[in-house]
Short mmCIF file of C-alpha atoms in Angstrom, two decimals:
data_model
loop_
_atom_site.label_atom_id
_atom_site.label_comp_id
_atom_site.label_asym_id
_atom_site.label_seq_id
_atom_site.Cartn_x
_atom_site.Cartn_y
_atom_site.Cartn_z
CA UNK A 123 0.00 0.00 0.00
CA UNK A 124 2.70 2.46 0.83
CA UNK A 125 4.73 1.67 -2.56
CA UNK A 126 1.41 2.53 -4.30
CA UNK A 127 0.77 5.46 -2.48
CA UNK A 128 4.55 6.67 -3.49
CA UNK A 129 4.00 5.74 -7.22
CA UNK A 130 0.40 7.74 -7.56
CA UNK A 131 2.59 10.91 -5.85
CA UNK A 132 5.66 10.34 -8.50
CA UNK A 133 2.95 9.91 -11.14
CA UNK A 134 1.49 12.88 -10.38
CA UNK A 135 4.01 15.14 -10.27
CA UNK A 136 5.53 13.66 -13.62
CA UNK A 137 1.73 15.09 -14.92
CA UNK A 138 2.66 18.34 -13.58
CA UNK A 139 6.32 18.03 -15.02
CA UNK A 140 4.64 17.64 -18.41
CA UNK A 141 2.00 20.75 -18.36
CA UNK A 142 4.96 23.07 -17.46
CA UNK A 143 7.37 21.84 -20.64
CA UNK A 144 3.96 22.21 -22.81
CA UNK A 145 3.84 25.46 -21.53
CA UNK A 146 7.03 26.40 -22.32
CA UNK A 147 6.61 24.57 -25.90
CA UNK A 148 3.48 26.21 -26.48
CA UNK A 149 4.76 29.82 -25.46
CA UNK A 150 8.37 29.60 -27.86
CA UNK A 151 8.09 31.32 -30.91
CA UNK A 152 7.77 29.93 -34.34
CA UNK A 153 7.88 26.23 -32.20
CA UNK A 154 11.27 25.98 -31.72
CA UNK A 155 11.75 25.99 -27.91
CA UNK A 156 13.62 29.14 -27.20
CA UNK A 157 16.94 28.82 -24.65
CA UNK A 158 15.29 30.24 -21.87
CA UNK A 159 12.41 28.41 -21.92
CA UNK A 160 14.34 25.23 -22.46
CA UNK A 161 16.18 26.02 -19.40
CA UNK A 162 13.33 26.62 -17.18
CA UNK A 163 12.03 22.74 -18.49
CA UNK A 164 15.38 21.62 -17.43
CA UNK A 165 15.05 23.54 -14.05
CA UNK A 166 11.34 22.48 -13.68
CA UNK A 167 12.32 18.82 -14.34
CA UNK A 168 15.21 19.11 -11.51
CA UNK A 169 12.89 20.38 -9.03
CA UNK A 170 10.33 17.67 -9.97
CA UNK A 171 12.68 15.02 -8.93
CA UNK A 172 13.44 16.65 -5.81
CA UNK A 173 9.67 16.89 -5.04
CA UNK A 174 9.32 13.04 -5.67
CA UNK A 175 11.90 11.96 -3.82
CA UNK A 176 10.63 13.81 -0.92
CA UNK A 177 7.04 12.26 -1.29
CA UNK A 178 8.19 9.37 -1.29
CA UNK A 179 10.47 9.43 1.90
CA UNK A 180 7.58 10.76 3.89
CA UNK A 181 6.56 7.40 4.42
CA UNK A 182 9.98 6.09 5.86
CA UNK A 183 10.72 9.84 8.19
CA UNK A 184 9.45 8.37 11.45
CA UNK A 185 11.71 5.06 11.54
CA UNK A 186 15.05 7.01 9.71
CA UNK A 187 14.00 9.50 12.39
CA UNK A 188 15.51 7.31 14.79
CA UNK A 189 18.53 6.49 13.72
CA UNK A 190 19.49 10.18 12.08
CA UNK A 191 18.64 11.31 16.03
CA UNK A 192 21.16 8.49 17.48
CA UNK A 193 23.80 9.58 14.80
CA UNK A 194 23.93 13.15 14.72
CA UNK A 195 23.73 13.54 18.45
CA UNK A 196 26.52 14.68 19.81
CA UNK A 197 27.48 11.72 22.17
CA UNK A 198 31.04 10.85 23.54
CA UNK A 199 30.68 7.94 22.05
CA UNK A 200 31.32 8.81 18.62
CA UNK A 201 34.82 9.37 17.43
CA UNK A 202 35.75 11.41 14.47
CA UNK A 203 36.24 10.20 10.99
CA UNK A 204 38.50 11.31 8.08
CA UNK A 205 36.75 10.23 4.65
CA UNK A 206 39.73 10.31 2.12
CA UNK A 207 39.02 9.73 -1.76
CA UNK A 208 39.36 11.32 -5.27
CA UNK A 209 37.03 11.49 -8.30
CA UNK A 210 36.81 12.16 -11.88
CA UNK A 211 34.81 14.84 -13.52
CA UNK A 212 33.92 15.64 -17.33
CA UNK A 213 32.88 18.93 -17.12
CA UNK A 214 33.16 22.88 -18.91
CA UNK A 215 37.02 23.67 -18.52
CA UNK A 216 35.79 26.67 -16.85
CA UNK A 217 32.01 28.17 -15.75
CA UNK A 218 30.96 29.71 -18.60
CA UNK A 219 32.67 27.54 -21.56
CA UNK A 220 31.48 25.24 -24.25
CA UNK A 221 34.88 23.25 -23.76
CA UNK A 222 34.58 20.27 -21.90
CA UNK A 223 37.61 18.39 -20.32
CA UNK A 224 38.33 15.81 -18.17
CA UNK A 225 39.85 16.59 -14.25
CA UNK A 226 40.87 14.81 -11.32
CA UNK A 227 39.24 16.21 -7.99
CA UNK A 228 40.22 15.03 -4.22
CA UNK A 229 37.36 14.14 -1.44
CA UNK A 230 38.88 15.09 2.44
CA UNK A 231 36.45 15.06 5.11
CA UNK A 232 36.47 14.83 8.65
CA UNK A 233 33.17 14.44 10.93
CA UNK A 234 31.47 12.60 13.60
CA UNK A 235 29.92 9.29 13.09
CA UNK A 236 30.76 7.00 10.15
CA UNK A 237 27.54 5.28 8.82
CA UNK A 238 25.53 7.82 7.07
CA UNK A 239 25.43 10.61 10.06
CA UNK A 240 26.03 13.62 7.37
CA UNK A 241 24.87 13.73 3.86
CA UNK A 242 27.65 14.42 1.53
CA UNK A 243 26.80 15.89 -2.06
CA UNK A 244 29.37 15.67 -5.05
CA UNK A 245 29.63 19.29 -5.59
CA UNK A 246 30.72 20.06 -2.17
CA UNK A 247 33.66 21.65 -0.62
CA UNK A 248 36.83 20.38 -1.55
CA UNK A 249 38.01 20.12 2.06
CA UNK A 250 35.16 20.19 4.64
CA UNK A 251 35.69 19.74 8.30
CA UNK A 252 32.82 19.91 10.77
CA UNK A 253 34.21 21.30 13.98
CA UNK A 254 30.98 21.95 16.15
CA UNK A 255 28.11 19.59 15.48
CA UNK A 256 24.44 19.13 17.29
CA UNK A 257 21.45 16.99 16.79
CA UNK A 258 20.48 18.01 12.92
CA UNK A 259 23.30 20.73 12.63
CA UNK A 260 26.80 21.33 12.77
CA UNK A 261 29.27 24.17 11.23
CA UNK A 262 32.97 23.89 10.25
CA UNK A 263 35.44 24.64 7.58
CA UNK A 264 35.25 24.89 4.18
CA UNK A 265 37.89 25.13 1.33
CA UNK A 266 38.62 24.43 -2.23
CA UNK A 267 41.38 24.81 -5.08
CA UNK A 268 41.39 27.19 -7.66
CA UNK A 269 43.39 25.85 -10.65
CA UNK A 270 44.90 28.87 -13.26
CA UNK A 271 43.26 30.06 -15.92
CA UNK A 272 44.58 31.57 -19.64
CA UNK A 273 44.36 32.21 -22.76
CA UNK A 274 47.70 29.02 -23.34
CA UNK A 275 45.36 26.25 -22.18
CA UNK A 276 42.18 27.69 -23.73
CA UNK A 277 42.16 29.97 -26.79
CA UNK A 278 38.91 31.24 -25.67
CA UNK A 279 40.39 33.36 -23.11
CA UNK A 280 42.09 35.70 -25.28
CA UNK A 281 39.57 38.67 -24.52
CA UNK A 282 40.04 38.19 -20.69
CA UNK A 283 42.94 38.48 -18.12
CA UNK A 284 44.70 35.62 -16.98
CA UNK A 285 44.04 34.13 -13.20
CA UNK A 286 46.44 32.71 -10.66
CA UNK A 287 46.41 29.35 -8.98
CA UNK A 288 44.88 29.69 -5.42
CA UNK A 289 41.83 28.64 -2.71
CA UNK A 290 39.05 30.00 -1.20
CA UNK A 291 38.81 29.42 2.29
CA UNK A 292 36.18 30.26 4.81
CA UNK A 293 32.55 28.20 6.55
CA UNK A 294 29.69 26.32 6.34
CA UNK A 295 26.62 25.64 7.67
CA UNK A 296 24.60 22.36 7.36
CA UNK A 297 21.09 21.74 8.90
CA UNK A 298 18.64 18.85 8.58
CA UNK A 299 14.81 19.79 9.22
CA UNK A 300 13.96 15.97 8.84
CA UNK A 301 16.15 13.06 8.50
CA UNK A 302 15.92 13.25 4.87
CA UNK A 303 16.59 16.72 4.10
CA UNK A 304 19.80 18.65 4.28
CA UNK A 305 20.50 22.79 3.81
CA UNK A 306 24.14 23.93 3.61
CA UNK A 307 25.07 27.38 3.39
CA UNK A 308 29.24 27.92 2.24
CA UNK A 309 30.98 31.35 2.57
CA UNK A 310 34.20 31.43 1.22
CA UNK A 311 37.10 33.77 0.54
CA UNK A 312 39.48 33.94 -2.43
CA UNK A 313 43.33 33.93 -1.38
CA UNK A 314 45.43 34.48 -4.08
CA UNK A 315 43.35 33.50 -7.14
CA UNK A 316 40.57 36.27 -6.31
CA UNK A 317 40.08 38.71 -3.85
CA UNK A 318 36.18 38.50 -3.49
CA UNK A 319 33.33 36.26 -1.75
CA UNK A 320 31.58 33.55 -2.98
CA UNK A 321 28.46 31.62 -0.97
CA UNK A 322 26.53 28.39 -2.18
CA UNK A 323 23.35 27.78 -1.23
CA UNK A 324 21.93 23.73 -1.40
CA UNK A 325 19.12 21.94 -0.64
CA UNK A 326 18.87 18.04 -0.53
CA UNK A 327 16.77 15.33 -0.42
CA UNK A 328 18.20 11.66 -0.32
CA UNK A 329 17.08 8.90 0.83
CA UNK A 330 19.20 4.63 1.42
CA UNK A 331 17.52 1.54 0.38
CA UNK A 332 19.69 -1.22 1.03
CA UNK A 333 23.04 0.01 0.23
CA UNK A 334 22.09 2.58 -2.19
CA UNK A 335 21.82 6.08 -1.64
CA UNK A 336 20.04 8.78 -3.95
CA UNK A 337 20.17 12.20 -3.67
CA UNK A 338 18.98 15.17 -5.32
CA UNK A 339 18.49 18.94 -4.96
CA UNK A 340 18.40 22.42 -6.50
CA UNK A 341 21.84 25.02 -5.98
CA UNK A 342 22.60 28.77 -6.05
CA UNK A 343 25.94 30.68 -6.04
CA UNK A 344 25.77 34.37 -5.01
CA UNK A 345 29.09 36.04 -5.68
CA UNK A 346 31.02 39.14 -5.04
CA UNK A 347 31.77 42.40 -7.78
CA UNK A 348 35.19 41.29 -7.65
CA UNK A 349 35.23 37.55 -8.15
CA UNK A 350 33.04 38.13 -10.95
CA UNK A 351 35.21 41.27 -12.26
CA UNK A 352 38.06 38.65 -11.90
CA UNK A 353 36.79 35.55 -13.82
CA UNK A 354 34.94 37.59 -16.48
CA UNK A 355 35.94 40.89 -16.65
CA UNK A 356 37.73 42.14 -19.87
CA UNK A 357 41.11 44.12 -20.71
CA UNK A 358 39.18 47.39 -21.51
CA UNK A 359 35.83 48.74 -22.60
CA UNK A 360 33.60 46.34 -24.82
CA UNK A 361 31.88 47.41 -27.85
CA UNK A 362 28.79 49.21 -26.59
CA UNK A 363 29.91 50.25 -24.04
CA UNK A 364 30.51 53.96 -24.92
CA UNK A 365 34.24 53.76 -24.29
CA UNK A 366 33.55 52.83 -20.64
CA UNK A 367 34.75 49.37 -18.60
CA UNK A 368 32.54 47.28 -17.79
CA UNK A 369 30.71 47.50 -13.69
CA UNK A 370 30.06 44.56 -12.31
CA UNK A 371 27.76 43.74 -9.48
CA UNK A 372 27.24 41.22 -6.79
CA UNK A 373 24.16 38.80 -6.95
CA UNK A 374 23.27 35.12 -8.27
CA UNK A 375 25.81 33.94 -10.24
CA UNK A 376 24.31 30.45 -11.53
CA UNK A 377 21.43 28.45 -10.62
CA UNK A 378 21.18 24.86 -11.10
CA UNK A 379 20.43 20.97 -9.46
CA UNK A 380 22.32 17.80 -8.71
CA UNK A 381 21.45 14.22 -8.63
CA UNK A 382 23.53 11.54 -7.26
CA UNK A 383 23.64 7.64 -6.75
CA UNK A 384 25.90 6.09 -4.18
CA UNK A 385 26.94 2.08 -3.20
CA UNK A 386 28.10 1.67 -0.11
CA UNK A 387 30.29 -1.35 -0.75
CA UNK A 388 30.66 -1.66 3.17
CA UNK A 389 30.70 0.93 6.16
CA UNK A 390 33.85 2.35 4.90
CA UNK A 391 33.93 2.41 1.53
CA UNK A 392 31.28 3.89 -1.25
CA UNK A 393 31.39 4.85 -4.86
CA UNK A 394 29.32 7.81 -6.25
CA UNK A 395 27.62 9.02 -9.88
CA UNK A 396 26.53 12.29 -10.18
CA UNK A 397 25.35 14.73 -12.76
CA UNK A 398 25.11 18.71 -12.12
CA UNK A 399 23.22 21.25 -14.05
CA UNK A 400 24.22 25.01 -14.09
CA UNK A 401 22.36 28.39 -15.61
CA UNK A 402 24.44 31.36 -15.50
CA UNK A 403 23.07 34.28 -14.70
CA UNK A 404 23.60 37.78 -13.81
CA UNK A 405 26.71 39.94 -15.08
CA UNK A 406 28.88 37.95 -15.94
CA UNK A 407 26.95 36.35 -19.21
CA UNK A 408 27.88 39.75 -20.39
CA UNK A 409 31.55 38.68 -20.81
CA UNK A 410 32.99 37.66 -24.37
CA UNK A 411 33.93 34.27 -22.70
CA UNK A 412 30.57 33.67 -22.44
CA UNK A 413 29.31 35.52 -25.37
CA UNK A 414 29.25 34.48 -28.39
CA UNK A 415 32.43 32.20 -26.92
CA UNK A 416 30.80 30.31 -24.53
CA UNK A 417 27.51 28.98 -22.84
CA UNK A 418 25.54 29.58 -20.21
CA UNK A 419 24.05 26.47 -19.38
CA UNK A 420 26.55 23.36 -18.72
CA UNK A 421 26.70 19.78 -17.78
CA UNK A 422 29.26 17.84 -15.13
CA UNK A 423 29.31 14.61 -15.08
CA UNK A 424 31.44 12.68 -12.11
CA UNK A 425 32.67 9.57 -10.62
CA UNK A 426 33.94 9.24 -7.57
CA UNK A 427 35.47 6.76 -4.50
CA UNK A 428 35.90 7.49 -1.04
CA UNK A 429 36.72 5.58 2.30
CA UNK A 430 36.40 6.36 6.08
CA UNK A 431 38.87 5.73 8.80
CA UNK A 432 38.04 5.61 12.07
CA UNK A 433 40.58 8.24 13.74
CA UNK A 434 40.19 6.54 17.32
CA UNK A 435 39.48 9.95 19.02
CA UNK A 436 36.05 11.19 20.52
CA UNK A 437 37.47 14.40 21.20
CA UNK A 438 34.46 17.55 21.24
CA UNK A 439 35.17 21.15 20.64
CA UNK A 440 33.32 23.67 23.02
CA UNK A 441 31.56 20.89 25.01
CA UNK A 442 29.54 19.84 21.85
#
């Protein structure tokens, strides 16, 4: 009874899935689906998914309740565990291209509990650590790598300055309302590679059965005037511009979703597929690099293997 219950909700929403992308058929001129309609399909589609997959965990809360309570609390019990791997991505060779290229990406983590006591997405922080942590919440470090950019590995970049090899550096902030959904909030820094402030904003739903894991959920950058000055800004004025450089303001940078599948070959070790979706938006699809260069919708598509040690130590910062 509950699996049909679940399959009448998916069915459902798949009706709804398939108004909106008539919709957006029906309102494109000539009927050729313009860009930005097809984009909002893609979007609408995402989000879809997301809805399903939390209809049909509702089902399942109460008893993964439980267990997410036992995990995440923070109990002397629990010692602290480094998660070590490295993936592979085919993805744009930077935000903004049509180039796609392969690259190598590592996975370091360190947090309390081993099973499945914090959701981990794909597209996450390079190197998180959670340093305080609560029942549903905890806050730590974030960083990532920031690999160079110029016009000698891509052509494309001709029109733009070249940019350094760095990090960003700075926090994040992960909550779970229910035991199936997870927000994280990252602010980071730029050191070296760019002197301005980025912040990602993601919601997931996932859910195990057996020793699969799915997850899915929609994602928002919001960055500073200078990162984007940095990564998209030109040598001097552009045509149209009246002789003048180009200003560049802070707001939503790209919009997008990602889905992920995950074995858990044992306690320790897992293996993850993921695909990511991102929509530029805001200033910087003004840059040459983007157009007529470019585009401003992309793909990234990943594999990835990571394992857990156990590091033997229980110690808690602040009394948490």
């Amino acid at each position: 009874m509950a699996a049909a219950g679940v399959l009448k909700r998916i069915v459902n929403a798949n009706r709804t899935l398939i108004s909106v992308a008539q919709i957006a058929r029906v309102s494109s001129f000539g009927g050729a689906v313009a860009p930005e309609f097809w984009t909002m399909r893609c979007v609408a589609y995402l989000a879809g998914l997301a809805l399903c997959l939390a209809l049909s965990l509702t089902g399942r809360a109460e008893a993964q309740s439980r267990d997410y309570s036992t995990l995440t609390s923070p109990q002397p019990a629990q010692n602290w565990y480094l998660t070590l791997g490295a993936g592979v991505r085919y993805q744009p060779d930077y935000t903004g291209s049509k180039d796609y290229v392969f690259r190598a990406s590592p996975i370091i983590s360190l947090g309390r509990g081993l099973k499945s006591t914090w959701w981990s997405a794909e597209d996450d922080a390079m190197l998180s650590i959670g340093v305080f942590s609560g029942q549903g919440w905890r806050i730590g470090f974030s960083g990532d790598l920031l690999w160079k950019r110029d016009a000698k590995l891509n052509h494309a970049l001709v029109a733009v300055p070249a940019t350094k090899f760095g990090a960003e550096a700075g926090g994040f902030v992960e909550f779970y309302p229910t035991s199936w959904l997870r927000g994280r909030v990252d602010i980071r820094r730029g050191i070296v590679a760019h002197d301005g402030v980025v912040a990602d904003l993601k919601l997931d739903a996932f859910t195990t059965i057996g020793a699969w894991t799915l997850g899915v959920g929609p994602r928002m950058r919001i960055a500073s005037a200078d990162y984007v000055r940095t990564y998209f800004g030109t040598y001097g004025a552009q045509p149209g511009t009246g002789g003048f450089l180009q200003r560049f303001n802070a707001g939503v940078h790209t919009v997008g979703a990602l889905a992920q599948l995950t074995y858990a070959w044992s306690d320790n070790f897992k293996t993850t597929a993921y695909v990511e979706y991102k929509h530029l938006v805001g200033d910087a699809t003004r840059s040459p690099i983007v157009r007529p260069f470019g585009s401003r919708d992309s793909f990234t598509i990943g594999l990835s293997a990571s394992y857990s040690f156990d590091t033997g130590s229980n110690y808690s910062l602040g009394g948490l």
